[in-house]
Amino acid sequence: MPSQQPRALRGTQQDGSEPPGLVLSRSLVSVHSRLKPQKRPGSGAAQPCENIVVAYYFCGEPIPYRTLVKGRVVTLGQFKELLTKKGNYRYYFKKVSDEFDCGVVFEEVREDDTILPIFEEKIIGKVEKID
């Protein structure tokens, strides 16, 4: 009894050969996997990056905003330029700390020329409105 699936979905033609589109897509996948840069063990952390991910929670919203910033050093002044809503805010950034058992804190940053801390290769901030 013939298969109920259309030939294109089964991946073979009536004569048993693969349809030309399937052959092409398989060869493209093969070429792509050969060209894709392979990550070597231990090479990720030491390689300098052109961009850094900056993510921030804005005024208690549950979903963070995410953007890329050129360079690895970002100041509070540069971070403020990313915000579209102007106003009076406090800025907190996640960083490693041995002060508490959890191992991390959100540290307040006030000066525009302060370099923001990097946590797990990202800058993670919280922006809270001052009442």
PDB file of N, CA and C in Angstrom, residues 71-115:
ATOM      1  N   GLY A  71      32.217  47.585  21.503  1.00  0.00           N
ATOM      2  CA  GLY A  71      33.267  47.623  22.512  1.00  0.00           C
ATOM      3  C   GLY A  71      32.924  46.776  23.720  1.00  0.00           C
ATOM      4  N   ARG A  72      33.882  46.658  24.605  1.00  0.00           N
ATOM      5  CA  ARG A  72      33.700  45.858  25.817  1.00  0.00           C
ATOM      6  C   ARG A  72      33.548  46.739  27.052  1.00  0.00           C
ATOM      7  N   VAL A  73      33.778  48.034  26.909  1.00  0.00           N
ATOM      8  CA  VAL A  73      33.698  48.954  28.039  1.00  0.00           C
ATOM      9  C   VAL A  73      32.519  49.891  27.798  1.00  0.00           C
ATOM     10  N   VAL A  74      31.579  49.892  28.750  1.00  0.00           N
ATOM     11  CA  VAL A  74      30.390  50.738  28.648  1.00  0.00           C
ATOM     12  C   VAL A  74      30.262  51.516  29.948  1.00  0.00           C
ATOM     13  N   THR A  75      30.079  52.825  29.831  1.00  0.00           N
ATOM     14  CA  THR A  75      29.899  53.662  31.017  1.00  0.00           C
ATOM     15  C   THR A  75      28.406  53.884  31.273  1.00  0.00           C
ATOM     16  N   LEU A  76      28.101  54.392  32.468  1.00  0.00           N
ATOM     17  CA  LEU A  76      26.706  54.706  32.781  1.00  0.00           C
ATOM     18  C   LEU A  76      26.166  55.749  31.805  1.00  0.00           C
ATOM     19  N   GLY A  77      26.990  56.718  31.437  1.00  0.00           N
ATOM     20  CA  GLY A  77      26.558  57.733  30.472  1.00  0.00           C
ATOM     21  C   GLY A  77      26.156  57.119  29.140  1.00  0.00           C
ATOM     22  N   GLN A  78      26.944  56.165  28.653  1.00  0.00           N
ATOM     23  CA  GLN A  78      26.601  55.475  27.405  1.00  0.00           C
ATOM     24  C   GLN A  78      25.316  54.668  27.573  1.00  0.00           C
ATOM     25  N   PHE A  79      25.172  54.022  28.729  1.00  0.00           N
ATOM     26  CA  PHE A  79      23.971  53.234  29.003  1.00  0.00           C
ATOM     27  C   PHE A  79      22.732  54.130  28.982  1.00  0.00           C
ATOM     28  N   LYS A  80      22.817  55.304  29.592  1.00  0.00           N
ATOM     29  CA  LYS A  80      21.676  56.224  29.638  1.00  0.00           C
ATOM     30  C   LYS A  80      21.229  56.627  28.236  1.00  0.00           C
ATOM     31  N   GLU A  81      22.174  56.711  27.292  1.00  0.00           N
ATOM     32  CA  GLU A  81      21.833  57.079  25.918  1.00  0.00           C
ATOM     33  C   GLU A  81      20.976  56.010  25.236  1.00  0.00           C
ATOM     34  N   LEU A  82      21.029  54.776  25.739  1.00  0.00           N
ATOM     35  CA  LEU A  82      20.220  53.694  25.169  1.00  0.00           C
ATOM     36  C   LEU A  82      18.745  53.834  25.529  1.00  0.00           C
ATOM     37  N   LEU A  83      18.461  54.525  26.625  1.00  0.00           N
ATOM     38  CA  LEU A  83      17.087  54.635  27.114  1.00  0.00           C
ATOM     39  C   LEU A  83      16.311  55.658  26.295  1.00  0.00           C
ATOM     40  N   THR A  84      15.124  55.280  25.874  1.00  0.00           N
ATOM     41  CA  THR A  84      14.302  56.192  25.078  1.00  0.00           C
ATOM     42  C   THR A  84      13.434  57.090  25.954  1.00  0.00           C
ATOM     43  N   LYS A  85      13.120  56.637  27.151  1.00  0.00           N
ATOM     44  CA  LYS A  85      12.285  57.427  28.055  1.00  0.00           C
ATOM     45  C   LYS A  85      13.186  58.234  28.980  1.00  0.00           C
ATOM     46  N   LYS A  86      12.989  59.536  28.983  1.00  0.00           N
ATOM     47  CA  LYS A  86      13.798  60.411  29.830  1.00  0.00           C
ATOM     48  C   LYS A  86      13.095  60.615  31.165  1.00  0.00           C
ATOM     49  N   GLY A  87      13.880  60.855  32.199  1.00  0.00           N
ATOM     50  CA  GLY A  87      13.330  61.067  33.528  1.00  0.00           C
ATOM     51  C   GLY A  87      14.399  60.846  34.573  1.00  0.00           C
ATOM     52  N   ASN A  88      13.982  60.843  35.829  1.00  0.00           N
ATOM     53  CA  ASN A  88      14.909  60.600  36.937  1.00  0.00           C
ATOM     54  C   ASN A  88      14.842  59.131  37.329  1.00  0.00           C
ATOM     55  N   TYR A  89      15.981  58.459  37.205  1.00  0.00           N
ATOM     56  CA  TYR A  89      16.045  57.028  37.469  1.00  0.00           C
ATOM     57  C   TYR A  89      17.243  56.691  38.341  1.00  0.00           C
ATOM     58  N   ARG A  90      17.164  55.528  38.955  1.00  0.00           N
ATOM     59  CA  ARG A  90      18.313  54.907  39.614  1.00  0.00           C
ATOM     60  C   ARG A  90      18.721  53.725  38.759  1.00  0.00           C
ATOM     61  N   TYR A  91      20.033  53.462  38.722  1.00  0.00           N
ATOM     62  CA  TYR A  91      20.580  52.426  37.850  1.00  0.00           C
ATOM     63  C   TYR A  91      21.344  51.411  38.686  1.00  0.00           C
ATOM     64  N   TYR A  92      20.979  50.147  38.525  1.00  0.00           N
ATOM     65  CA  TYR A  92      21.617  49.050  39.255  1.00  0.00           C
ATOM     66  C   TYR A  92      22.136  48.035  38.240  1.00  0.00           C
ATOM     67  N   PHE A  93      23.315  47.468  38.531  1.00  0.00           N
ATOM     68  CA  PHE A  93      23.918  46.515  37.605  1.00  0.00           C
ATOM     69  C   PHE A  93      24.390  45.278  38.347  1.00  0.00           C
ATOM     70  N   LYS A  94      24.119  44.143  37.735  1.00  0.00           N
ATOM     71  CA  LYS A  94      24.438  42.847  38.342  1.00  0.00           C
ATOM     72  C   LYS A  94      25.942  42.614  38.306  1.00  0.00           C
ATOM     73  N   LYS A  95      26.479  42.144  39.442  1.00  0.00           N
ATOM     74  CA  LYS A  95      27.904  41.828  39.501  1.00  0.00           C
ATOM     75  C   LYS A  95      28.158  40.736  40.523  1.00  0.00           C
ATOM     76  N   VAL A  96      29.273  40.064  40.355  1.00  0.00           N
ATOM     77  CA  VAL A  96      29.684  39.019  41.289  1.00  0.00           C
ATOM     78  C   VAL A  96      30.076  39.680  42.605  1.00  0.00           C
ATOM     79  N   SER A  97      29.671  39.058  43.715  1.00  0.00           N
ATOM     80  CA  SER A  97      30.016  39.577  45.034  1.00  0.00           C
ATOM     81  C   SER A  97      30.055  38.428  46.030  1.00  0.00           C
ATOM     82  N   ASP A  98      31.060  38.452  46.884  1.00  0.00           N
ATOM     83  CA  ASP A  98      31.131  37.413  47.922  1.00  0.00           C
ATOM     84  C   ASP A  98      30.544  37.892  49.249  1.00  0.00           C
ATOM     85  N   GLU A  99      29.882  39.049  49.231  1.00  0.00           N
ATOM     86  CA  GLU A  99      29.268  39.583  50.449  1.00  0.00           C
ATOM     87  C   GLU A  99      28.073  38.759  50.918  1.00  0.00           C
ATOM     88  N   PHE A 100      27.377  38.128  49.983  1.00  0.00           N
ATOM     89  CA  PHE A 100      26.169  37.383  50.308  1.00  0.00           C
ATOM     90  C   PHE A 100      26.284  35.963  49.782  1.00  0.00           C
ATOM     91  N   ASP A 101      25.511  35.055  50.367  1.00  0.00           N
ATOM     92  CA  ASP A 101      25.579  33.642  49.982  1.00  0.00           C
ATOM     93  C   ASP A 101      25.217  33.397  48.521  1.00  0.00           C
ATOM     94  N   CYS A 102      24.358  34.229  47.955  1.00  0.00           N
ATOM     95  CA  CYS A 102      23.932  34.019  46.563  1.00  0.00           C
ATOM     96  C   CYS A 102      25.048  34.306  45.558  1.00  0.00           C
ATOM     97  N   GLY A 103      26.061  35.063  45.961  1.00  0.00           N
ATOM     98  CA  GLY A 103      27.217  35.302  45.095  1.00  0.00           C
ATOM     99  C   GLY A 103      27.090  36.450  44.109  1.00  0.00           C
ATOM    100  N   VAL A 104      25.929  37.108  44.062  1.00  0.00           N
ATOM    101  CA  VAL A 104      25.739  38.245  43.157  1.00  0.00           C
ATOM    102  C   VAL A 104      24.951  39.348  43.853  1.00  0.00           C
ATOM    103  N   VAL A 105      25.109  40.567  43.347  1.00  0.00           N
ATOM    104  CA  VAL A 105      24.324  41.705  43.834  1.00  0.00           C
ATOM    105  C   VAL A 105      23.972  42.590  42.643  1.00  0.00           C
ATOM    106  N   PHE A 106      22.970  43.452  42.835  1.00  0.00           N
ATOM    107  CA  PHE A 106      22.716  44.553  41.917  1.00  0.00           C
ATOM    108  C   PHE A 106      23.284  45.790  42.601  1.00  0.00           C
ATOM    109  N   GLU A 107      24.352  46.324  42.040  1.00  0.00           N
ATOM    110  CA  GLU A 107      25.034  47.470  42.642  1.00  0.00           C
ATOM    111  C   GLU A 107      24.575  48.758  41.965  1.00  0.00           C
ATOM    112  N   GLU A 108      24.248  49.771  42.769  1.00  0.00           N
ATOM    113  CA  GLU A 108      23.836  51.050  42.206  1.00  0.00           C
ATOM    114  C   GLU A 108      25.047  51.779  41.632  1.00  0.00           C
ATOM    115  N   VAL A 109      24.860  52.359  40.452  1.00  0.00           N
ATOM    116  CA  VAL A 109      25.895  53.174  39.811  1.00  0.00           C
ATOM    117  C   VAL A 109      25.293  54.556  39.602  1.00  0.00           C
ATOM    118  N   ARG A 110      26.032  55.610  40.026  1.00  0.00           N
ATOM    119  CA  ARG A 110      25.497  56.972  39.967  1.00  0.00           C
ATOM    120  C   ARG A 110      26.256  57.908  39.037  1.00  0.00           C
ATOM    121  N   GLU A 111      27.544  57.691  38.874  1.00  0.00           N
ATOM    122  CA  GLU A 111      28.375  58.607  38.088  1.00  0.00           C
ATOM    123  C   GLU A 111      28.410  58.180  36.624  1.00  0.00           C
ATOM    124  N   ASP A 112      28.190  59.144  35.721  1.00  0.00           N
ATOM    125  CA  ASP A 112      28.132  58.840  34.287  1.00  0.00           C
ATOM    126  C   ASP A 112      29.421  58.254  33.724  1.00  0.00           C
ATOM    127  N   ASP A 113      30.564  58.559  34.326  1.00  0.00           N
ATOM    128  CA  ASP A 113      31.833  58.045  33.796  1.00  0.00           C
ATOM    129  C   ASP A 113      32.242  56.701  34.409  1.00  0.00           C
ATOM    130  N   THR A 114      31.397  56.134  35.265  1.00  0.00           N
ATOM    131  CA  THR A 114      31.689  54.829  35.871  1.00  0.00           C
ATOM    132  C   THR A 114      31.513  53.726  34.832  1.00  0.00           C
ATOM    133  N   ILE A 115      32.502  52.830  34.752  1.00  0.00           N
ATOM    134  CA  ILE A 115      32.425  51.683  33.852  1.00  0.00           C
ATOM    135  C   ILE A 115      31.515  50.635  34.478  1.00  0.00           C
TER     136      ILE A 115
END
